[in-house]
Amino acid sequence: MSLFPSEPYQLKLSGANVMYYPDFLTSEEATLYFTTLYKETPWQQDDIKVFGKVHPQPRLTALYATNNIPYSYSNITMHPHSFTFALSEIKKKVEIITNTTFTTCLLNLYRDGKDSNGWHADDEKELGKNPTIASVSLGASRVFKLRDKKAKSSVHSMSLEHGSLLLMKDETQHNWQHQIPKTSKFVEPRINLTFRTIKG
């Protein structure tokens, strides 16, 4: 743990509002949460259809919500569990720093470098017009990429570190896509918590 926590910084992306907090959690907090969530989460692996073919999703997921409202993406509909104590603690910390109230958390477990998340935007209708997405990273660092929807050659890459928070707001989901690409390098597991607001 650094004696002098890093300052949050704004990514310089046209048509986006993305803020990165490298030291959102201390290393000790992040490790404790990772261990707890890794062991206690009822992970599931859904099938997705890509170009007419059905494949197992290349990561494990779980959904939690305060309002029992399901969440649908990529032809998958997930039904939420109730927030655990650990998730509720993280949720409170996220809400304080973002000044936003979240209802839902989608967890992703990337077991190794073969697990990934393809190019997409969190722009489902139930998330509203300009959704705020708060993403907490626990475990191994993974490369995170953002790509301009129109100028697809405009790609920003960064590393999401253990205990960090990435906040995407305003028109970001309209103008940019993001992904966690596969890697041939050996990497330990990573858990990603994406907080969002879904209203009934």
Tab-separated table of C-alpha atoms in Angstrom:
chain	number	residue	atom	x	y	z
A	1	MET	CA	0.000	0.000	0.000
A	2	SER	CA	1.363	3.414	-0.967
A	3	LEU	CA	1.845	6.006	1.759
A	4	PHE	CA	0.640	8.601	-0.720
A	5	PRO	CA	-2.492	7.396	-2.574
A	6	SER	CA	-2.670	8.326	-6.250
A	7	GLU	CA	-5.013	11.113	-7.256
A	8	PRO	CA	-7.993	10.188	-9.454
A	9	TYR	CA	-7.638	11.353	-13.017
A	10	GLN	CA	-9.880	12.102	-15.977
A	11	LEU	CA	-9.325	10.244	-19.237
A	12	LYS	CA	-9.013	12.622	-22.173
A	13	LEU	CA	-11.601	11.113	-24.507
A	14	SER	CA	-13.868	13.129	-26.809
A	15	GLY	CA	-17.562	12.612	-26.045
A	16	ALA	CA	-16.875	10.690	-22.841
A	17	ASN	CA	-16.662	11.312	-19.112
A	18	VAL	CA	-14.390	8.639	-17.636
A	19	MET	CA	-12.631	8.956	-14.278
A	20	TYR	CA	-10.093	6.494	-12.834
A	21	TYR	CA	-9.400	6.086	-9.108
A	22	PRO	CA	-6.291	3.840	-8.779
A	23	ASP	CA	-6.462	3.540	-4.985
A	24	PHE	CA	-10.213	3.382	-4.377
A	25	LEU	CA	-9.586	0.519	-1.929
A	26	THR	CA	-6.437	-0.237	0.041
A	27	SER	CA	-4.553	-3.347	-1.010
A	28	GLU	CA	-5.656	-5.071	2.196
A	29	GLU	CA	-9.327	-4.207	1.668
A	30	ALA	CA	-9.243	-5.269	-1.966
A	31	THR	CA	-7.604	-8.609	-1.160
A	32	LEU	CA	-10.120	-9.361	1.582
A	33	TYR	CA	-13.054	-8.532	-0.691
A	34	PHE	CA	-11.578	-10.582	-3.543
A	35	THR	CA	-11.152	-13.648	-1.337
A	36	THR	CA	-14.660	-13.330	0.089
A	37	LEU	CA	-16.397	-12.801	-3.246
A	38	TYR	CA	-14.365	-15.463	-5.047
A	39	LYS	CA	-15.429	-18.098	-2.502
A	40	GLU	CA	-18.981	-17.019	-1.667
A	41	THR	CA	-20.447	-15.857	-5.006
A	42	PRO	CA	-22.776	-18.330	-6.803
A	43	TRP	CA	-20.977	-17.979	-10.127
A	44	GLN	CA	-22.745	-19.055	-13.314
A	45	GLN	CA	-21.729	-19.459	-16.950
A	46	ASP	CA	-24.399	-18.608	-19.517
A	47	ASP	CA	-24.428	-19.385	-23.227
A	48	ILE	CA	-24.247	-16.552	-25.752
A	49	LYS	CA	-25.024	-16.572	-29.462
A	50	VAL	CA	-22.343	-15.110	-31.737
A	51	PHE	CA	-22.913	-15.081	-35.509
A	52	GLY	CA	-25.610	-17.714	-35.136
A	53	LYS	CA	-23.499	-20.085	-33.046
A	54	VAL	CA	-23.953	-20.738	-29.341
A	55	HIS	CA	-20.873	-20.623	-27.106
A	56	PRO	CA	-20.282	-20.636	-23.342
A	57	GLN	CA	-19.687	-17.074	-22.201
A	58	PRO	CA	-15.903	-16.641	-21.700
A	59	ARG	CA	-16.177	-15.676	-18.024
A	60	LEU	CA	-18.386	-16.405	-15.008
A	61	THR	CA	-21.027	-13.962	-13.798
A	62	ALA	CA	-23.454	-13.200	-10.976
A	63	LEU	CA	-26.096	-10.497	-10.511
A	64	TYR	CA	-27.157	-8.736	-7.323
A	65	ALA	CA	-29.840	-6.073	-6.853
A	66	THR	CA	-31.722	-4.172	-4.183
A	67	ASN	CA	-35.007	-4.241	-6.124
A	68	ASN	CA	-35.156	-7.808	-7.546
A	69	ILE	CA	-35.331	-6.485	-11.132
A	70	PRO	CA	-33.663	-8.770	-13.718
A	71	TYR	CA	-31.051	-7.519	-16.170
A	72	SER	CA	-30.802	-8.498	-19.843
A	73	TYR	CA	-27.842	-8.190	-22.210
A	74	SER	CA	-26.622	-10.165	-25.261
A	75	ASN	CA	-29.836	-12.249	-25.235
A	76	ILE	CA	-29.129	-13.270	-21.625
A	77	THR	CA	-31.563	-12.472	-18.818
A	78	MET	CA	-30.124	-12.654	-15.309
A	79	HIS	CA	-32.177	-12.737	-12.124
A	80	PRO	CA	-30.550	-11.088	-9.126
A	81	HIS	CA	-29.575	-12.302	-5.695
A	82	SER	CA	-29.887	-10.069	-2.644
A	83	PHE	CA	-26.808	-8.021	-1.765
A	84	THR	CA	-24.379	-9.712	0.606
A	85	PHE	CA	-22.698	-7.881	3.465
A	86	ALA	CA	-19.407	-7.557	1.555
A	87	LEU	CA	-21.099	-6.255	-1.600
A	88	SER	CA	-23.168	-3.808	0.439
A	89	GLU	CA	-19.975	-2.443	2.009
A	90	ILE	CA	-18.374	-1.888	-1.387
A	91	LYS	CA	-21.601	-0.390	-2.741
A	92	LYS	CA	-21.664	2.211	0.060
A	93	LYS	CA	-18.053	3.196	-0.639
A	94	VAL	CA	-18.794	3.532	-4.369
A	95	GLU	CA	-21.926	5.602	-3.753
A	96	ILE	CA	-20.081	8.014	-1.468
A	97	ILE	CA	-17.298	8.732	-3.962
A	98	THR	CA	-19.603	8.867	-7.014
A	99	ASN	CA	-22.557	10.617	-5.342
A	100	THR	CA	-24.829	8.107	-7.090
A	101	THR	CA	-27.305	5.537	-5.757
A	102	PHE	CA	-26.993	2.145	-7.459
A	103	THR	CA	-29.558	-0.670	-7.483
A	104	THR	CA	-27.652	-3.417	-9.259
A	105	CYS	CA	-24.227	-5.018	-9.422
A	106	LEU	CA	-23.075	-7.373	-12.184
A	107	LEU	CA	-20.019	-9.384	-11.155
A	108	ASN	CA	-17.618	-10.899	-13.693
A	109	LEU	CA	-14.994	-13.493	-12.833
A	110	TYR	CA	-12.116	-13.712	-15.306
A	111	ARG	CA	-10.513	-17.022	-14.325
A	112	ASP	CA	-7.416	-16.628	-16.517
A	113	GLY	CA	-6.181	-14.891	-19.663
A	114	LYS	CA	-8.566	-16.891	-21.856
A	115	ASP	CA	-11.574	-15.259	-20.194
A	116	SER	CA	-12.602	-11.983	-21.787
A	117	ASN	CA	-15.366	-9.531	-22.614
A	118	GLY	CA	-15.812	-8.409	-26.235
A	119	TRP	CA	-16.458	-4.909	-27.559
A	120	HIS	CA	-19.739	-3.564	-26.169
A	121	ALA	CA	-21.405	-0.550	-24.583
A	122	ASP	CA	-23.551	-0.614	-21.463
A	123	ASP	CA	-26.433	1.024	-23.309
A	124	GLU	CA	-29.358	-1.299	-22.604
A	125	LYS	CA	-32.678	0.506	-22.456
A	126	GLU	CA	-33.307	-0.334	-18.800
A	127	LEU	CA	-30.144	1.567	-17.800
A	128	GLY	CA	-31.618	4.895	-18.956
A	129	LYS	CA	-30.356	7.584	-21.318
A	130	ASN	CA	-26.953	8.477	-19.838
A	131	PRO	CA	-26.129	5.655	-17.419
A	132	THR	CA	-23.453	5.927	-14.765
A	133	ILE	CA	-21.391	2.736	-14.563
A	134	ALA	CA	-18.975	2.264	-11.664
A	135	SER	CA	-16.491	-0.578	-12.136
A	136	VAL	CA	-14.417	-1.933	-9.231
A	137	SER	CA	-11.467	-4.250	-10.013
A	138	LEU	CA	-10.219	-6.928	-7.607
A	139	GLY	CA	-7.417	-9.402	-8.187
A	140	ALA	CA	-5.112	-9.535	-11.195
A	141	SER	CA	-4.614	-6.435	-13.335
A	142	ARG	CA	-6.129	-6.698	-16.808
A	143	VAL	CA	-5.930	-4.492	-19.880
A	144	PHE	CA	-9.087	-2.437	-20.459
A	145	LYS	CA	-9.729	-0.871	-23.856
A	146	LEU	CA	-12.077	1.904	-24.955
A	147	ARG	CA	-12.952	2.422	-28.630
A	148	ASP	CA	-14.715	5.338	-30.314
A	149	LYS	CA	-17.883	3.987	-31.963
A	150	LYS	CA	-17.422	6.172	-35.051
A	151	ALA	CA	-13.649	6.433	-35.359
A	152	LYS	CA	-12.911	2.797	-34.510
A	153	SER	CA	-9.183	3.308	-34.970
A	154	SER	CA	-9.300	5.576	-31.901
A	155	VAL	CA	-8.546	3.131	-29.078
A	156	HIS	CA	-7.425	3.919	-25.531
A	157	SER	CA	-5.773	1.152	-23.476
A	158	MET	CA	-5.122	1.132	-19.751
A	159	SER	CA	-4.522	-1.325	-16.924
A	160	LEU	CA	-7.230	-1.769	-14.302
A	161	GLU	CA	-5.428	-2.372	-11.031
A	162	HIS	CA	-6.337	-4.293	-7.870
A	163	GLY	CA	-8.613	-2.093	-5.741
A	164	SER	CA	-9.255	0.519	-8.440
A	165	LEU	CA	-12.490	2.205	-9.529
A	166	LEU	CA	-13.361	3.225	-13.079
A	167	LEU	CA	-16.318	5.586	-13.423
A	168	MET	CA	-18.084	6.071	-16.775
A	169	LYS	CA	-20.746	8.787	-16.951
A	170	ASP	CA	-22.866	11.024	-19.190
A	171	GLU	CA	-22.630	10.219	-22.935
A	172	THR	CA	-19.781	7.705	-22.633
A	173	GLN	CA	-21.920	4.661	-23.485
A	174	HIS	CA	-23.395	6.445	-26.535
A	175	ASN	CA	-20.018	7.261	-28.037
A	176	TRP	CA	-17.605	4.597	-26.828
A	177	GLN	CA	-17.365	0.816	-26.514
A	178	HIS	CA	-15.128	-1.062	-24.104
A	179	GLN	CA	-13.652	-4.542	-23.677
A	180	ILE	CA	-11.371	-6.810	-21.652
A	181	PRO	CA	-9.374	-8.664	-24.342
A	182	LYS	CA	-7.909	-12.143	-24.036
A	183	THR	CA	-4.215	-12.425	-23.249
A	184	SER	CA	-1.699	-15.229	-23.830
A	185	LYS	CA	0.175	-14.138	-20.714
A	186	PHE	CA	-0.330	-16.004	-17.458
A	187	VAL	CA	-2.655	-14.007	-15.219
A	188	GLU	CA	-4.310	-14.799	-11.912
A	189	PRO	CA	-8.118	-14.511	-11.550
A	190	ARG	CA	-9.787	-11.104	-11.574
A	191	ILE	CA	-13.213	-10.075	-10.260
A	192	ASN	CA	-14.931	-7.036	-11.713
A	193	LEU	CA	-17.930	-5.429	-10.012
A	194	THR	CA	-20.006	-3.154	-12.250
A	195	PHE	CA	-22.536	-1.072	-10.368
A	196	ARG	CA	-25.471	0.359	-12.303
A	197	THR	CA	-28.983	1.691	-11.743
A	198	ILE	CA	-32.040	-0.161	-13.071
A	199	LYS	CA	-35.439	1.296	-12.276
A	200	GLY	CA	-38.719	-0.605	-12.530
